[in-house]
Amino acid sequence: MARSVGILLAIFCFLLGSAAADCNILKEKGKDGLQVTLKNYCESWRMNVELHNIRDFDVVPDECVSYLGKYMTSTQYRVDSERTIHESIVYLSTSCNLKKDGTDAWIFDIDDTLLSTVPYYKKNGFGGKKLNLTSLEEWMSKGKAPALQHSLKLFNELKSRGVRIILVSSRMEHLRSATVDNLVNEGFFGWNSLLLRGADDAHACKDIQGFKSDVRKQLISKGYRIWGILGDQWSSIEGLPSANRTFKLPNPLYYSA
């Protein structure tokens, strides 16, 4: 009996502590008379990441880890991503005057654009823990990342129209073989270039955005017309020179600069 009472008391104290933490969050965030729930707070945090108002974060807020995990595995995430792809295809169909001379190009990022890292983050705290790059690269080296089917749809649409597909990733060059195998096994084949970061890019004070901007500069100097970019990080689509249009997929789990 005493043991049961002790267990119940421990559970009560845990719930009380969690509630108190939530109340502190809501008290701080819910000014101006707004009745803010924890869900409101976390949804606002996620939205402001997507709007690029929140930047350079190492981890997501502890109180939002569960919410973001549910979002990234939800129907809403798939619907949001499908809308991005739909708008990309509308743009491709109505606003791209393709020359079909071998210089029409489209750039894709890889991680969480073509291949999902959600299985990795599901086992590693859904963004609530600081990234262990060694652990992530070990997971990538196994080549088991699943395809994002909505992005495969755009990939195949571009192929059918004769657009050159350029893959530009912040993955390191030593992951090339595993990356190629993973992409092909998941249905992504027929691209024209796969550009990864070398040791010089990683250690010469060149950030991801700088690396990807330099790639675009090189492509344009070779005569390519970059009609579009699809990525999940702002570092994939910002910087000069840019493409005619850029499209961003949702991803509030991490920030890559």
Short mmCIF file of C-alpha atoms in Angstrom, two decimals:
data_model
loop_
_atom_site.label_atom_id
_atom_site.label_comp_id
_atom_site.label_asym_id
_atom_site.label_seq_id
_atom_site.Cartn_x
_atom_site.Cartn_y
_atom_site.Cartn_z
CA MET A 1 0.00 0.00 0.00
CA ALA A 2 2.76 2.38 1.04
CA ARG A 3 4.60 1.60 -2.20
CA SER A 4 1.49 2.41 -4.28
CA VAL A 5 1.04 5.71 -2.47
CA GLY A 6 4.70 6.54 -3.08
CA ILE A 7 4.38 5.83 -6.80
CA LEU A 8 1.23 7.95 -7.08
CA LEU A 9 2.94 10.79 -5.21
CA ALA A 10 5.94 10.62 -7.55
CA ILE A 11 3.67 10.75 -10.62
CA PHE A 12 1.76 13.69 -9.14
CA CYS A 13 4.97 15.60 -8.46
CA PHE A 14 6.19 14.93 -12.01
CA LEU A 15 2.95 16.17 -13.54
CA LEU A 16 2.91 19.18 -11.25
CA GLY A 17 6.47 20.04 -12.27
CA SER A 18 5.61 19.73 -15.97
CA ALA A 19 2.51 21.86 -15.54
CA ALA A 20 4.51 24.49 -13.66
CA ALA A 21 7.07 24.58 -16.47
CA ASP A 22 4.31 24.98 -19.04
CA CYS A 23 2.71 27.74 -16.96
CA ASN A 24 6.02 29.60 -16.84
CA ILE A 25 6.30 29.38 -20.63
CA LEU A 26 2.76 30.57 -21.16
CA LYS A 27 3.08 33.33 -18.60
CA GLU A 28 6.15 34.64 -20.41
CA LYS A 29 4.80 34.19 -23.92
CA GLY A 30 1.14 34.98 -23.36
CA LYS A 31 1.31 38.73 -22.83
CA ASP A 32 -1.25 41.29 -24.05
CA GLY A 33 -4.07 39.17 -22.63
CA LEU A 34 -3.70 36.32 -25.12
CA GLN A 35 -4.75 32.88 -23.91
CA VAL A 36 -1.76 30.94 -25.21
CA THR A 37 -1.56 27.17 -25.03
CA LEU A 38 1.63 25.17 -25.31
CA LYS A 39 0.47 24.04 -28.75
CA ASN A 40 0.05 27.70 -29.78
CA TYR A 41 3.53 28.49 -28.58
CA CYS A 42 5.16 25.57 -30.39
CA GLU A 43 3.23 26.16 -33.60
CA SER A 44 4.30 29.81 -33.51
CA TRP A 45 7.91 28.75 -32.97
CA ARG A 46 7.73 26.32 -35.91
CA MET A 47 6.12 28.92 -38.18
CA ASN A 48 8.75 31.53 -37.35
CA VAL A 49 11.51 29.06 -38.18
CA GLU A 50 9.92 28.58 -41.60
CA LEU A 51 9.60 32.36 -42.03
CA HIS A 52 13.31 32.70 -41.19
CA ASN A 53 12.57 34.90 -38.19
CA ILE A 54 14.18 32.32 -35.87
CA ARG A 55 17.73 31.51 -36.97
CA ASP A 56 20.94 29.85 -35.84
CA PHE A 57 19.33 27.62 -33.23
CA ASP A 58 21.24 24.54 -32.05
CA VAL A 59 18.26 22.70 -30.57
CA VAL A 60 14.49 23.10 -30.59
CA PRO A 61 12.87 24.18 -27.29
CA ASP A 62 12.52 21.25 -24.87
CA GLU A 63 8.83 21.89 -24.46
CA CYS A 64 8.27 21.66 -28.25
CA VAL A 65 10.19 18.45 -29.01
CA SER A 66 7.09 16.26 -28.80
CA TYR A 67 5.02 18.69 -30.87
CA LEU A 68 7.62 18.96 -33.63
CA GLY A 69 8.10 15.20 -33.68
CA LYS A 70 4.38 14.75 -34.21
CA TYR A 71 4.35 17.40 -36.94
CA MET A 72 7.23 15.84 -38.90
CA THR A 73 5.42 12.48 -38.94
CA SER A 74 1.96 13.90 -39.54
CA THR A 75 -0.45 14.28 -42.42
CA GLN A 76 -0.05 18.05 -42.07
CA TYR A 77 3.68 17.82 -42.85
CA ARG A 78 2.90 15.77 -45.96
CA VAL A 79 0.16 18.19 -47.03
CA ASP A 80 2.48 21.18 -46.52
CA SER A 81 5.20 19.47 -48.55
CA GLU A 82 2.79 18.44 -51.31
CA ARG A 83 1.68 22.07 -51.61
CA THR A 84 5.28 23.15 -52.15
CA ILE A 85 5.70 20.57 -54.91
CA HIS A 86 2.36 21.50 -56.47
CA GLU A 87 3.40 25.16 -56.66
CA SER A 88 6.77 24.15 -58.11
CA ILE A 89 5.07 22.19 -60.90
CA VAL A 90 2.61 25.03 -61.57
CA TYR A 91 5.56 27.40 -61.95
CA LEU A 92 7.40 24.92 -64.18
CA SER A 93 4.33 24.51 -66.38
CA THR A 94 3.35 28.17 -66.68
CA SER A 95 6.41 30.37 -66.19
CA CYS A 96 9.48 28.49 -67.46
CA ASN A 97 10.26 29.13 -71.11
CA LEU A 98 12.51 26.09 -71.40
CA LYS A 99 14.98 26.33 -74.27
CA LYS A 100 15.62 22.57 -74.33
CA ASP A 101 19.20 23.19 -75.41
CA GLY A 102 20.86 21.34 -72.55
CA THR A 103 21.26 24.40 -70.32
CA ASP A 104 17.89 24.46 -68.54
CA ALA A 105 18.67 23.45 -64.94
CA TRP A 106 17.03 22.85 -61.57
CA ILE A 107 18.88 22.45 -58.26
CA PHE A 108 17.86 20.08 -55.46
CA ASP A 109 19.22 19.76 -51.96
CA ILE A 110 19.30 16.15 -50.70
CA ASP A 111 18.67 15.76 -46.98
CA ASP A 112 15.01 16.37 -46.11
CA THR A 113 14.48 17.47 -49.69
CA LEU A 114 14.93 14.19 -51.58
CA LEU A 115 15.82 11.83 -48.73
CA SER A 116 14.35 12.02 -45.23
CA THR A 117 16.50 12.15 -42.10
CA VAL A 118 13.39 11.96 -39.90
CA PRO A 119 14.13 8.30 -38.99
CA TYR A 120 17.47 9.41 -37.58
CA TYR A 121 16.00 12.34 -35.65
CA LYS A 122 13.18 10.17 -34.36
CA LYS A 123 15.81 8.08 -32.54
CA ASN A 124 17.79 11.14 -31.48
CA GLY A 125 15.35 13.49 -29.85
CA PHE A 126 13.59 15.19 -32.79
CA GLY A 127 15.93 18.19 -32.66
CA GLY A 128 15.94 18.42 -28.87
CA LYS A 129 19.57 17.33 -28.66
CA LYS A 130 22.56 19.13 -30.13
CA LEU A 131 23.55 17.47 -33.40
CA ASN A 132 26.22 14.81 -33.25
CA LEU A 133 27.61 15.05 -36.78
CA THR A 134 29.64 11.85 -36.46
CA SER A 135 26.52 9.92 -35.47
CA LEU A 136 24.50 11.45 -38.31
CA GLU A 137 27.17 10.64 -40.89
CA GLU A 138 27.37 7.06 -39.64
CA TRP A 139 23.62 6.80 -40.21
CA MET A 140 23.94 8.38 -43.68
CA SER A 141 26.72 5.95 -44.60
CA LYS A 142 24.26 3.06 -44.27
CA GLY A 143 22.22 4.48 -47.16
CA LYS A 144 18.82 3.76 -45.60
CA ALA A 145 17.21 7.20 -45.76
CA PRO A 146 13.70 6.90 -47.28
CA ALA A 147 12.60 8.94 -50.27
CA LEU A 148 10.31 11.91 -49.90
CA GLN A 149 7.73 10.85 -52.45
CA HIS A 150 6.40 14.35 -53.09
CA SER A 151 9.89 15.46 -54.17
CA LEU A 152 10.31 12.39 -56.37
CA LYS A 153 7.23 13.58 -58.25
CA LEU A 154 8.90 16.91 -59.11
CA PHE A 155 12.21 15.17 -59.86
CA ASN A 156 10.54 12.90 -62.44
CA GLU A 157 8.54 15.78 -63.90
CA LEU A 158 11.74 17.73 -64.53
CA LYS A 159 13.41 14.69 -66.09
CA SER A 160 10.48 14.21 -68.44
CA ARG A 161 10.86 17.81 -69.64
CA GLY A 162 14.57 17.48 -70.33
CA VAL A 163 15.66 19.79 -67.50
CA ARG A 164 19.18 19.19 -66.18
CA ILE A 165 18.99 18.11 -62.54
CA ILE A 166 21.82 19.28 -60.30
CA LEU A 167 22.07 17.88 -56.76
CA VAL A 168 23.93 20.17 -54.36
CA SER A 169 24.36 18.91 -50.81
CA SER A 170 26.24 19.89 -47.68
CA ARG A 171 27.14 16.20 -47.27
CA MET A 172 30.86 15.53 -47.34
CA GLU A 173 32.61 13.93 -50.29
CA HIS A 174 33.42 10.75 -48.34
CA LEU A 175 29.68 10.00 -48.32
CA ARG A 176 29.39 10.05 -52.13
CA SER A 177 29.14 6.29 -52.67
CA ALA A 178 26.56 5.78 -49.93
CA THR A 179 24.60 8.81 -51.14
CA VAL A 180 24.50 7.63 -54.76
CA ASP A 181 23.37 4.14 -53.73
CA ASN A 182 20.71 5.54 -51.41
CA LEU A 183 19.34 7.91 -54.06
CA VAL A 184 19.18 5.26 -56.78
CA ASN A 185 17.62 2.67 -54.47
CA GLU A 186 14.90 5.18 -53.59
CA GLY A 187 14.10 6.01 -57.22
CA PHE A 188 16.24 9.10 -57.80
CA PHE A 189 18.32 8.42 -60.89
CA GLY A 190 19.10 10.29 -64.08
CA TRP A 191 20.47 13.47 -62.50
CA ASN A 192 23.29 15.29 -64.27
CA SER A 193 25.57 16.35 -61.41
CA LEU A 194 26.01 15.51 -57.72
CA LEU A 195 28.05 18.17 -55.93
CA LEU A 196 29.20 17.49 -52.36
CA ARG A 197 31.48 19.39 -50.00
CA GLY A 198 35.16 18.60 -50.03
CA ALA A 199 37.66 19.10 -47.22
CA ASP A 200 38.55 22.56 -48.53
CA ASP A 201 34.90 23.66 -48.45
CA ALA A 202 34.44 22.42 -44.88
CA HIS A 203 37.62 23.80 -43.38
CA ALA A 204 38.26 27.03 -45.26
CA CYS A 205 35.67 29.05 -43.34
CA LYS A 206 33.14 28.50 -46.09
CA ASP A 207 29.64 28.07 -44.70
CA ILE A 208 26.96 26.01 -46.40
CA GLN A 209 25.27 29.02 -47.95
CA GLY A 210 28.61 30.24 -49.32
CA PHE A 211 29.38 26.79 -50.75
CA LYS A 212 26.00 26.58 -52.50
CA SER A 213 26.20 30.15 -53.79
CA ASP A 214 29.60 29.39 -55.30
CA VAL A 215 28.16 26.31 -57.01
CA ARG A 216 25.42 28.41 -58.59
CA LYS A 217 27.98 30.97 -59.72
CA GLN A 218 29.98 28.22 -61.43
CA LEU A 219 26.90 26.76 -63.10
CA ILE A 220 25.80 30.14 -64.45
CA SER A 221 29.32 30.82 -65.73
CA LYS A 222 29.02 27.59 -67.73
CA GLY A 223 25.83 28.88 -69.36
CA TYR A 224 23.17 27.13 -67.28
CA ARG A 225 19.82 28.83 -66.70
CA ILE A 226 18.76 27.88 -63.17
CA TRP A 227 14.98 27.90 -63.29
CA GLY A 228 14.42 26.72 -59.73
CA ILE A 229 15.81 25.45 -56.44
CA LEU A 230 14.09 23.09 -54.04
CA GLY A 231 15.49 22.84 -50.51
CA ASP A 232 14.45 22.55 -46.88
CA GLN A 233 17.01 25.04 -45.47
CA TRP A 234 17.34 28.74 -46.17
CA SER A 235 21.05 28.20 -46.82
CA SER A 236 20.05 26.21 -49.92
CA ILE A 237 18.08 29.04 -51.49
CA GLU A 238 19.60 32.30 -50.22
CA GLY A 239 22.69 34.06 -51.49
CA LEU A 240 23.72 35.33 -54.90
CA PRO A 241 23.44 34.44 -57.65
CA SER A 242 20.01 32.92 -57.15
CA ALA A 243 17.57 31.02 -59.34
CA ASN A 244 14.51 32.40 -61.13
CA ARG A 245 12.38 30.91 -58.33
CA THR A 246 13.10 29.14 -55.07
CA PHE A 247 10.84 26.74 -53.16
CA LYS A 248 11.30 25.72 -49.53
CA LEU A 249 10.05 22.53 -47.93
CA PRO A 250 9.13 22.60 -44.23
CA ASN A 251 11.78 21.52 -41.71
CA PRO A 252 11.83 22.93 -38.16
CA LEU A 253 14.12 20.21 -36.72
CA TYR A 254 17.47 21.90 -37.37
CA TYR A 255 19.11 24.96 -38.87
CA SER A 256 21.98 24.77 -41.37
CA ALA A 257 23.82 27.98 -42.15
#
